[in-house]
Every structure is written in C-alpha cells, then in structure tokens.
Amino acid sequence: MMIAQNVQQWFESSLGQYLIEHEHRYFDQVVANIFGYNAVQIGWPQFDFLRLNRMPLRFSVGSECETSVRAEAGFLPIQTSSMDLVILPHALEFNANPHQILREVHRILIPEGHLVVSGFNPFSLWGVCHHLKSMREEFPWNGDFIALSRLKDWLKLLDFEMAGGRLCCYVPPFKQEKWRRRFAFMEAAGDRWWPISGGVYFLHAIKHTHGMRIIKPDWRNCLDAKRKMVPIARRIIKAAKEKQSSGNSNRIDDLNKS
C-alpha cells in the first residue's frame, strides 16, 4: 500500500505531471488514427491513454484497482487474435518478465494489429538517475529500463514491423519546475541535436503474420486427363496389333508363292 501511495504521490508531483503531459501528447496523436473494434491498455490505468481512440471497445488490464480487468500482464485473459490495438505505457520495465508480456501481446493482436510502447531511455539524463544508488529505491528509477535498440530486436523476433516513434523529455528530471524551465531549450533542440538522449521513448509497431498457401494438385483434372488418354491408347494398341497381324499374313503368302 505504501508503494502504491508513493507512486501516486510521484505522479502528482511537478515532474510526474511533466511526464504525463508528454505521454498524453504522443498517445493522443497516434491512437486517434488507428481504427478497428477492440483496444486495450496494459499498465498505468489511472491515465486514459486511449481517450481519443474511436474503437467501440476500449479497456485496461492490470493488477491495479483502477483497471477494467484485473489480471497479470504476462497472462492475459483475452482471446487470441482479437485485439486491434494494444498500448504498453511503461509496462515492460516494471515487470519481471517483459518477454512474456510481448509474447502475450503478439498472441492477442490480430494480423496487422498495432502496438504502441512507451519506456524510459537508460541512455539519457533520466537514465542517470536510474543508476544512482541514492535513487534506485524510488519510483520510477526503480524500474528495469530497457534500451530502445534492445526493444526493437525483441519486436523483430516476434515479426513486428516498426511503423514510427519518437523521443521526448530531454530536460533533466529536476523536481523543481523552475529548473526545468531554465533548461527548456533542451526540449526544443532535443530532436535535432541529441535525438537519442530523450528521457522517454515511444515506439509504434505493427504485427505481421507470414501466411502460407498450400498448393494442392488438381486430382480431378489429372484423373479426367487419364480417362481421356485410355481410348486413345487402346486405339493405338489395336492399330499396332492389326498392322502386325497383316504383316505376318503377307509373309506367309510370300512363303507359299516361293
């Protein structure tokens, strides 16, 4: 209970609000243009990152009380190939088995379904706080930050194709807003001058399923062709026998004359 309370207090802080503002900005832009019937959010259910999506069914899954369906992210009670969109706001770095979560996401997504992931970048000023011993016990620095390149490799192994993404939160994670304002120039120039050092990354991927079409022989046509060949073969054999018998009779007549 104390851990959940500390997490909620962090989100209510100035730095937490700064992060959520950027998260909403990206998710709102991406999910609004993804169409289908079913969408699910796994992680951080207290924030509705599907609010601008127009699918008929939108719900959240997690172990928190705010979720629509309470379940472990690695074992989803969702039918296979039934979801058009899955979003994972920081669900991977705060779970002991992120590979299992991705396998479950791949299972429940339909072919050509969409996955949108957000995560903390370990190679950033935010990642520095993750490596400081004095902050490793605090949220969100207690998570297991996953490098963007590693996440891309995991998704490629599951036959996901990268469709887009970006980085944000280039400003150092100062708790005081006044210090973040002083370094606001880093946010404006981040995408141009140091694009890989954003504190948070977003990744949009699409599930591809390699289909296989079995080529079967057309047995009916083959049998029909064989049936058509039988009379022809019989006529050829009959003609050969008649020719052979006429040849033998001619030889006998020649012998009798001689």
CSV table of C-alpha atoms in Angstrom, one decimal:
chain,number,residue,atom,x,y,z
A,1,MET,CA,0.0,0.0,0.0
A,2,MET,CA,2.9,2.3,0.8
A,3,ILE,CA,4.5,1.6,-2.6
A,4,ALA,CA,1.2,2.4,-4.5
A,5,GLN,CA,0.9,5.6,-2.4
A,6,ASN,CA,4.4,6.7,-3.2
A,7,VAL,CA,3.8,6.1,-6.9
A,8,GLN,CA,0.6,8.2,-6.8
A,9,GLN,CA,2.5,11.0,-5.0
A,10,TRP,CA,5.2,11.0,-7.6
A,11,PHE,CA,2.6,11.3,-10.4
A,12,GLU,CA,1.0,14.2,-8.5
A,13,SER,CA,4.4,16.0,-8.3
A,14,SER,CA,5.6,18.6,-10.8
A,15,LEU,CA,7.9,16.1,-12.5
A,16,GLY,CA,5.2,13.5,-12.7
A,17,GLN,CA,2.8,15.9,-14.3
A,18,TYR,CA,5.5,16.9,-16.8
A,19,LEU,CA,5.9,13.3,-17.8
A,20,ILE,CA,2.2,12.5,-18.1
A,21,GLU,CA,1.7,15.6,-20.3
A,22,HIS,CA,4.2,14.3,-22.8
A,23,GLU,CA,2.8,10.8,-22.6
A,24,HIS,CA,-0.7,12.0,-23.3
A,25,ARG,CA,0.5,14.2,-26.2
A,26,TYR,CA,2.1,11.3,-28.1
A,27,PHE,CA,-0.6,8.7,-27.4
A,28,ASP,CA,-3.4,11.1,-28.3
A,29,GLN,CA,-1.8,11.8,-31.6
A,30,VAL,CA,-1.1,8.1,-32.5
A,31,VAL,CA,-4.2,6.2,-31.3
A,32,ALA,CA,-6.6,8.7,-32.8
A,33,ASN,CA,-5.6,7.5,-36.3
A,34,ILE,CA,-5.8,3.7,-35.6
A,35,PHE,CA,-9.1,2.1,-36.4
A,36,GLY,CA,-10.7,-1.2,-35.5
A,37,TYR,CA,-13.0,-2.7,-32.9
A,38,ASN,CA,-11.0,-3.6,-29.8
A,39,ALA,CA,-8.3,-1.7,-27.9
A,40,VAL,CA,-6.6,-2.4,-24.6
A,41,GLN,CA,-4.2,-0.5,-22.4
A,42,ILE,CA,-1.8,-2.5,-20.2
A,43,GLY,CA,-0.3,-0.5,-17.4
A,44,TRP,CA,-0.9,2.8,-15.7
A,45,PRO,CA,-4.7,2.5,-15.7
A,46,GLN,CA,-5.1,5.7,-13.8
A,47,PHE,CA,-4.3,7.6,-17.0
A,48,ASP,CA,-6.6,7.0,-20.0
A,49,PHE,CA,-4.2,7.0,-23.0
A,50,LEU,CA,-7.0,5.6,-25.2
A,51,ARG,CA,-9.2,8.6,-24.7
A,52,LEU,CA,-9.0,9.8,-28.3
A,53,ASN,CA,-9.3,6.4,-29.9
A,54,ARG,CA,-12.6,5.7,-31.6
A,55,MET,CA,-12.9,2.0,-31.3
A,56,PRO,CA,-16.2,0.6,-29.8
A,57,LEU,CA,-14.4,-1.4,-27.1
A,58,ARG,CA,-11.6,0.2,-25.0
A,59,PHE,CA,-10.5,-1.1,-21.7
A,60,SER,CA,-7.5,-1.5,-19.4
A,61,VAL,CA,-5.8,-4.6,-17.9
A,62,GLY,CA,-3.5,-4.8,-14.9
A,63,SER,CA,-3.2,-5.7,-11.2
A,64,GLU,CA,-4.3,-2.2,-10.0
A,65,CYS,CA,-7.7,-1.5,-8.7
A,66,GLU,CA,-8.4,1.1,-11.4
A,67,THR,CA,-8.3,-1.4,-14.2
A,68,SER,CA,-11.3,-2.7,-16.1
A,69,VAL,CA,-9.9,-6.3,-16.0
A,70,ARG,CA,-7.6,-7.4,-13.1
A,71,ALA,CA,-5.0,-9.8,-14.5
A,72,GLU,CA,-1.3,-10.2,-14.8
A,73,ALA,CA,0.2,-8.6,-17.9
A,74,GLY,CA,2.0,-11.8,-18.8
A,75,PHE,CA,-1.1,-13.9,-18.7
A,76,LEU,CA,-3.9,-12.1,-20.3
A,77,PRO,CA,-7.5,-13.5,-20.2
A,78,ILE,CA,-8.1,-12.3,-23.8
A,79,GLN,CA,-8.9,-14.3,-26.8
A,80,THR,CA,-6.2,-15.0,-29.4
A,81,SER,CA,-6.2,-12.6,-32.4
A,82,SER,CA,-8.9,-10.4,-31.0
A,83,MET,CA,-7.4,-7.0,-30.4
A,84,ASP,CA,-6.8,-4.3,-33.0
A,85,LEU,CA,-4.6,-2.1,-30.7
A,86,VAL,CA,-2.5,-2.7,-27.6
A,87,ILE,CA,-0.7,0.1,-25.8
A,88,LEU,CA,2.0,-0.5,-23.2
A,89,PRO,CA,2.8,2.7,-21.2
A,90,HIS,CA,5.9,1.7,-19.2
A,91,ALA,CA,4.5,-1.8,-18.6
A,92,LEU,CA,7.7,-3.6,-19.6
A,93,GLU,CA,10.3,-2.0,-17.3
A,94,PHE,CA,8.2,-2.6,-14.2
A,95,ASN,CA,7.6,-6.3,-14.8
A,96,ALA,CA,10.0,-9.2,-14.1
A,97,ASN,CA,9.3,-10.9,-17.4
A,98,PRO,CA,8.9,-8.3,-20.2
A,99,HIS,CA,9.4,-11.1,-22.9
A,100,GLN,CA,6.3,-12.9,-21.7
A,101,ILE,CA,4.3,-9.7,-21.9
A,102,LEU,CA,5.4,-9.2,-25.5
A,103,ARG,CA,4.5,-12.8,-26.4
A,104,GLU,CA,1.0,-12.3,-24.9
A,105,VAL,CA,0.6,-9.1,-26.9
A,106,HIS,CA,1.6,-10.8,-30.1
A,107,ARG,CA,-0.9,-13.6,-29.3
A,108,ILE,CA,-3.9,-11.3,-28.7
A,109,LEU,CA,-3.2,-9.0,-31.6
A,110,ILE,CA,-4.9,-9.6,-35.0
A,111,PRO,CA,-2.6,-9.7,-38.1
A,112,GLU,CA,-1.7,-6.1,-38.9
A,113,GLY,CA,-2.7,-5.1,-35.4
A,114,HIS,CA,-1.0,-2.1,-33.8
A,115,LEU,CA,1.3,-2.0,-30.7
A,116,VAL,CA,2.4,1.3,-29.1
A,117,VAL,CA,5.0,1.2,-26.3
A,118,SER,CA,6.5,3.9,-24.1
A,119,GLY,CA,9.6,3.4,-21.9
A,120,PHE,CA,12.3,5.2,-20.1
A,121,ASN,CA,15.6,5.6,-22.0
A,122,PRO,CA,18.6,4.3,-20.0
A,123,PHE,CA,20.9,6.3,-22.2
A,124,SER,CA,19.7,9.7,-21.1
A,125,LEU,CA,19.7,12.1,-18.2
A,126,TRP,CA,16.7,10.2,-16.8
A,127,GLY,CA,18.7,7.0,-17.1
A,128,VAL,CA,21.5,8.6,-15.0
A,129,CYS,CA,19.0,8.8,-12.1
A,130,HIS,CA,18.2,5.1,-12.6
A,131,HIS,CA,21.9,4.3,-11.9
A,132,LEU,CA,22.3,6.4,-8.8
A,133,LYS,CA,22.2,4.3,-5.7
A,134,SER,CA,20.5,7.0,-3.7
A,135,MET,CA,17.5,7.0,-6.1
A,136,ARG,CA,17.3,3.3,-7.1
A,137,GLU,CA,14.6,2.6,-4.5
A,138,GLU,CA,12.3,5.4,-5.6
A,139,PHE,CA,9.8,5.4,-8.4
A,140,PRO,CA,10.3,5.5,-11.4
A,141,TRP,CA,14.1,4.9,-11.0
A,142,ASN,CA,13.5,1.5,-9.5
A,143,GLY,CA,12.4,0.1,-12.8
A,144,ASP,CA,14.5,-2.0,-15.2
A,145,PHE,CA,15.0,0.5,-18.0
A,146,ILE,CA,15.1,-1.2,-21.4
A,147,ALA,CA,17.2,0.3,-24.3
A,148,LEU,CA,15.3,1.2,-27.4
A,149,SER,CA,17.6,-0.9,-29.6
A,150,ARG,CA,17.0,-4.0,-27.4
A,151,LEU,CA,13.2,-3.5,-27.6
A,152,LYS,CA,13.4,-3.2,-31.4
A,153,ASP,CA,15.3,-6.5,-31.5
A,154,TRP,CA,12.7,-8.2,-29.3
A,155,LEU,CA,9.9,-7.0,-31.5
A,156,LYS,CA,11.6,-8.0,-34.7
A,157,LEU,CA,11.9,-11.6,-33.4
A,158,LEU,CA,8.1,-11.5,-33.0
A,159,ASP,CA,7.7,-10.3,-36.6
A,160,PHE,CA,6.7,-6.8,-35.7
A,161,GLU,CA,7.5,-4.1,-38.1
A,162,MET,CA,8.4,-0.6,-36.9
A,163,ALA,CA,5.9,2.0,-38.0
A,164,GLY,CA,7.0,5.1,-36.1
A,165,GLY,CA,8.1,6.5,-32.8
A,166,ARG,CA,9.9,9.4,-31.2
A,167,LEU,CA,11.8,10.5,-28.1
A,168,CYS,CA,10.9,13.3,-25.6
A,169,CYS,CA,11.7,14.7,-22.2
A,170,TYR,CA,15.1,16.0,-23.0
A,171,VAL,CA,15.1,18.3,-20.0
A,172,PRO,CA,16.9,16.8,-16.9
A,173,PRO,CA,14.4,15.3,-14.4
A,174,PHE,CA,14.6,18.2,-12.0
A,175,LYS,CA,11.9,18.1,-9.3
A,176,GLN,CA,11.6,21.9,-9.2
A,177,GLU,CA,9.7,23.3,-12.1
A,178,LYS,CA,11.8,26.5,-12.2
A,179,TRP,CA,14.9,24.4,-13.0
A,180,ARG,CA,13.1,22.6,-15.8
A,181,ARG,CA,12.1,26.0,-17.3
A,182,ARG,CA,15.7,27.1,-17.3
A,183,PHE,CA,16.6,24.1,-19.3
A,184,ALA,CA,13.6,24.3,-21.6
A,185,PHE,CA,15.8,25.0,-24.6
A,186,MET,CA,17.0,21.4,-24.4
A,187,GLU,CA,13.4,20.2,-25.1
A,188,ALA,CA,13.1,22.4,-28.2
A,189,ALA,CA,16.5,21.4,-29.6
A,190,GLY,CA,16.5,17.7,-28.5
A,191,ASP,CA,15.1,16.2,-31.7
A,192,ARG,CA,17.7,18.0,-33.8
A,193,TRP,CA,20.9,18.0,-31.7
A,194,TRP,CA,20.7,14.9,-29.4
A,195,PRO,CA,17.8,12.8,-30.7
A,196,ILE,CA,18.9,9.6,-28.9
A,197,SER,CA,19.1,11.1,-25.5
A,198,GLY,CA,15.5,11.8,-24.7
A,199,GLY,CA,14.4,10.6,-21.3
A,200,VAL,CA,11.3,8.8,-22.7
A,201,TYR,CA,10.9,6.9,-26.0
A,202,PHE,CA,7.7,5.8,-27.9
A,203,LEU,CA,7.6,3.0,-30.4
A,204,HIS,CA,4.8,2.2,-32.8
A,205,ALA,CA,4.9,-1.3,-34.3
A,206,ILE,CA,2.6,-3.5,-36.5
A,207,LYS,CA,2.2,-7.2,-36.2
A,208,HIS,CA,2.9,-9.1,-39.4
A,209,THR,CA,1.9,-12.7,-39.9
A,210,HIS,CA,3.6,-14.7,-42.7
A,211,GLY,CA,0.9,-16.6,-44.5
A,212,MET,CA,1.4,-19.9,-46.3
A,213,ARG,CA,-0.8,-21.2,-49.1
A,214,ILE,CA,-0.6,-24.9,-49.7
A,215,ILE,CA,-0.5,-25.8,-53.4
A,216,LYS,CA,-2.5,-28.9,-53.9
A,217,PRO,CA,-2.6,-31.0,-57.2
A,218,ASP,CA,-5.8,-30.8,-59.1
A,219,TRP,CA,-6.6,-34.5,-58.8
A,220,ARG,CA,-9.9,-34.2,-60.7
A,221,ASN,CA,-8.2,-32.8,-63.8
A,222,CYS,CA,-5.5,-35.4,-63.6
A,223,LEU,CA,-8.0,-38.2,-63.5
A,224,ASP,CA,-10.0,-36.7,-66.3
A,225,ALA,CA,-6.9,-36.4,-68.4
A,226,LYS,CA,-6.0,-40.1,-67.7
A,227,ARG,CA,-9.5,-41.2,-68.6
A,228,LYS,CA,-9.3,-39.3,-71.9
A,229,MET,CA,-6.0,-41.0,-72.7
A,230,VAL,CA,-7.3,-44.5,-72.2
A,231,PRO,CA,-9.4,-44.7,-75.5
A,232,ILE,CA,-6.5,-43.2,-77.4
A,233,ALA,CA,-4.1,-45.7,-76.1
A,234,ARG,CA,-6.5,-48.5,-76.9
A,235,ARG,CA,-6.8,-47.3,-80.5
A,236,ILE,CA,-3.0,-47.1,-80.8
A,237,ILE,CA,-2.5,-50.6,-79.5
A,238,LYS,CA,-5.3,-52.0,-81.7
A,239,ALA,CA,-3.8,-50.4,-84.8
A,240,ALA,CA,-0.4,-51.8,-83.9
A,241,LYS,CA,-1.8,-55.3,-83.5
A,242,GLU,CA,-3.7,-55.1,-86.8
A,243,LYS,CA,-0.6,-53.8,-88.6
A,244,GLN,CA,1.5,-56.6,-87.0
A,245,SER,CA,-1.1,-59.3,-88.0
A,246,SER,CA,-1.3,-58.0,-91.6
A,247,GLY,CA,2.4,-58.1,-91.8
A,248,ASN,CA,2.6,-61.7,-90.7
A,249,SER,CA,-0.1,-62.7,-93.2
A,250,ASN,CA,1.9,-61.1,-96.0
A,251,ARG,CA,5.0,-63.0,-95.1
A,252,ILE,CA,3.0,-66.3,-95.1
A,253,ASP,CA,1.7,-65.5,-98.6
A,254,ASP,CA,5.2,-64.9,-99.9
A,255,LEU,CA,6.5,-68.1,-98.5
A,256,ASN,CA,3.6,-70.1,-100.1
A,257,LYS,CA,4.4,-68.5,-103.5
A,258,SER,CA,8.0,-69.4,-103.2
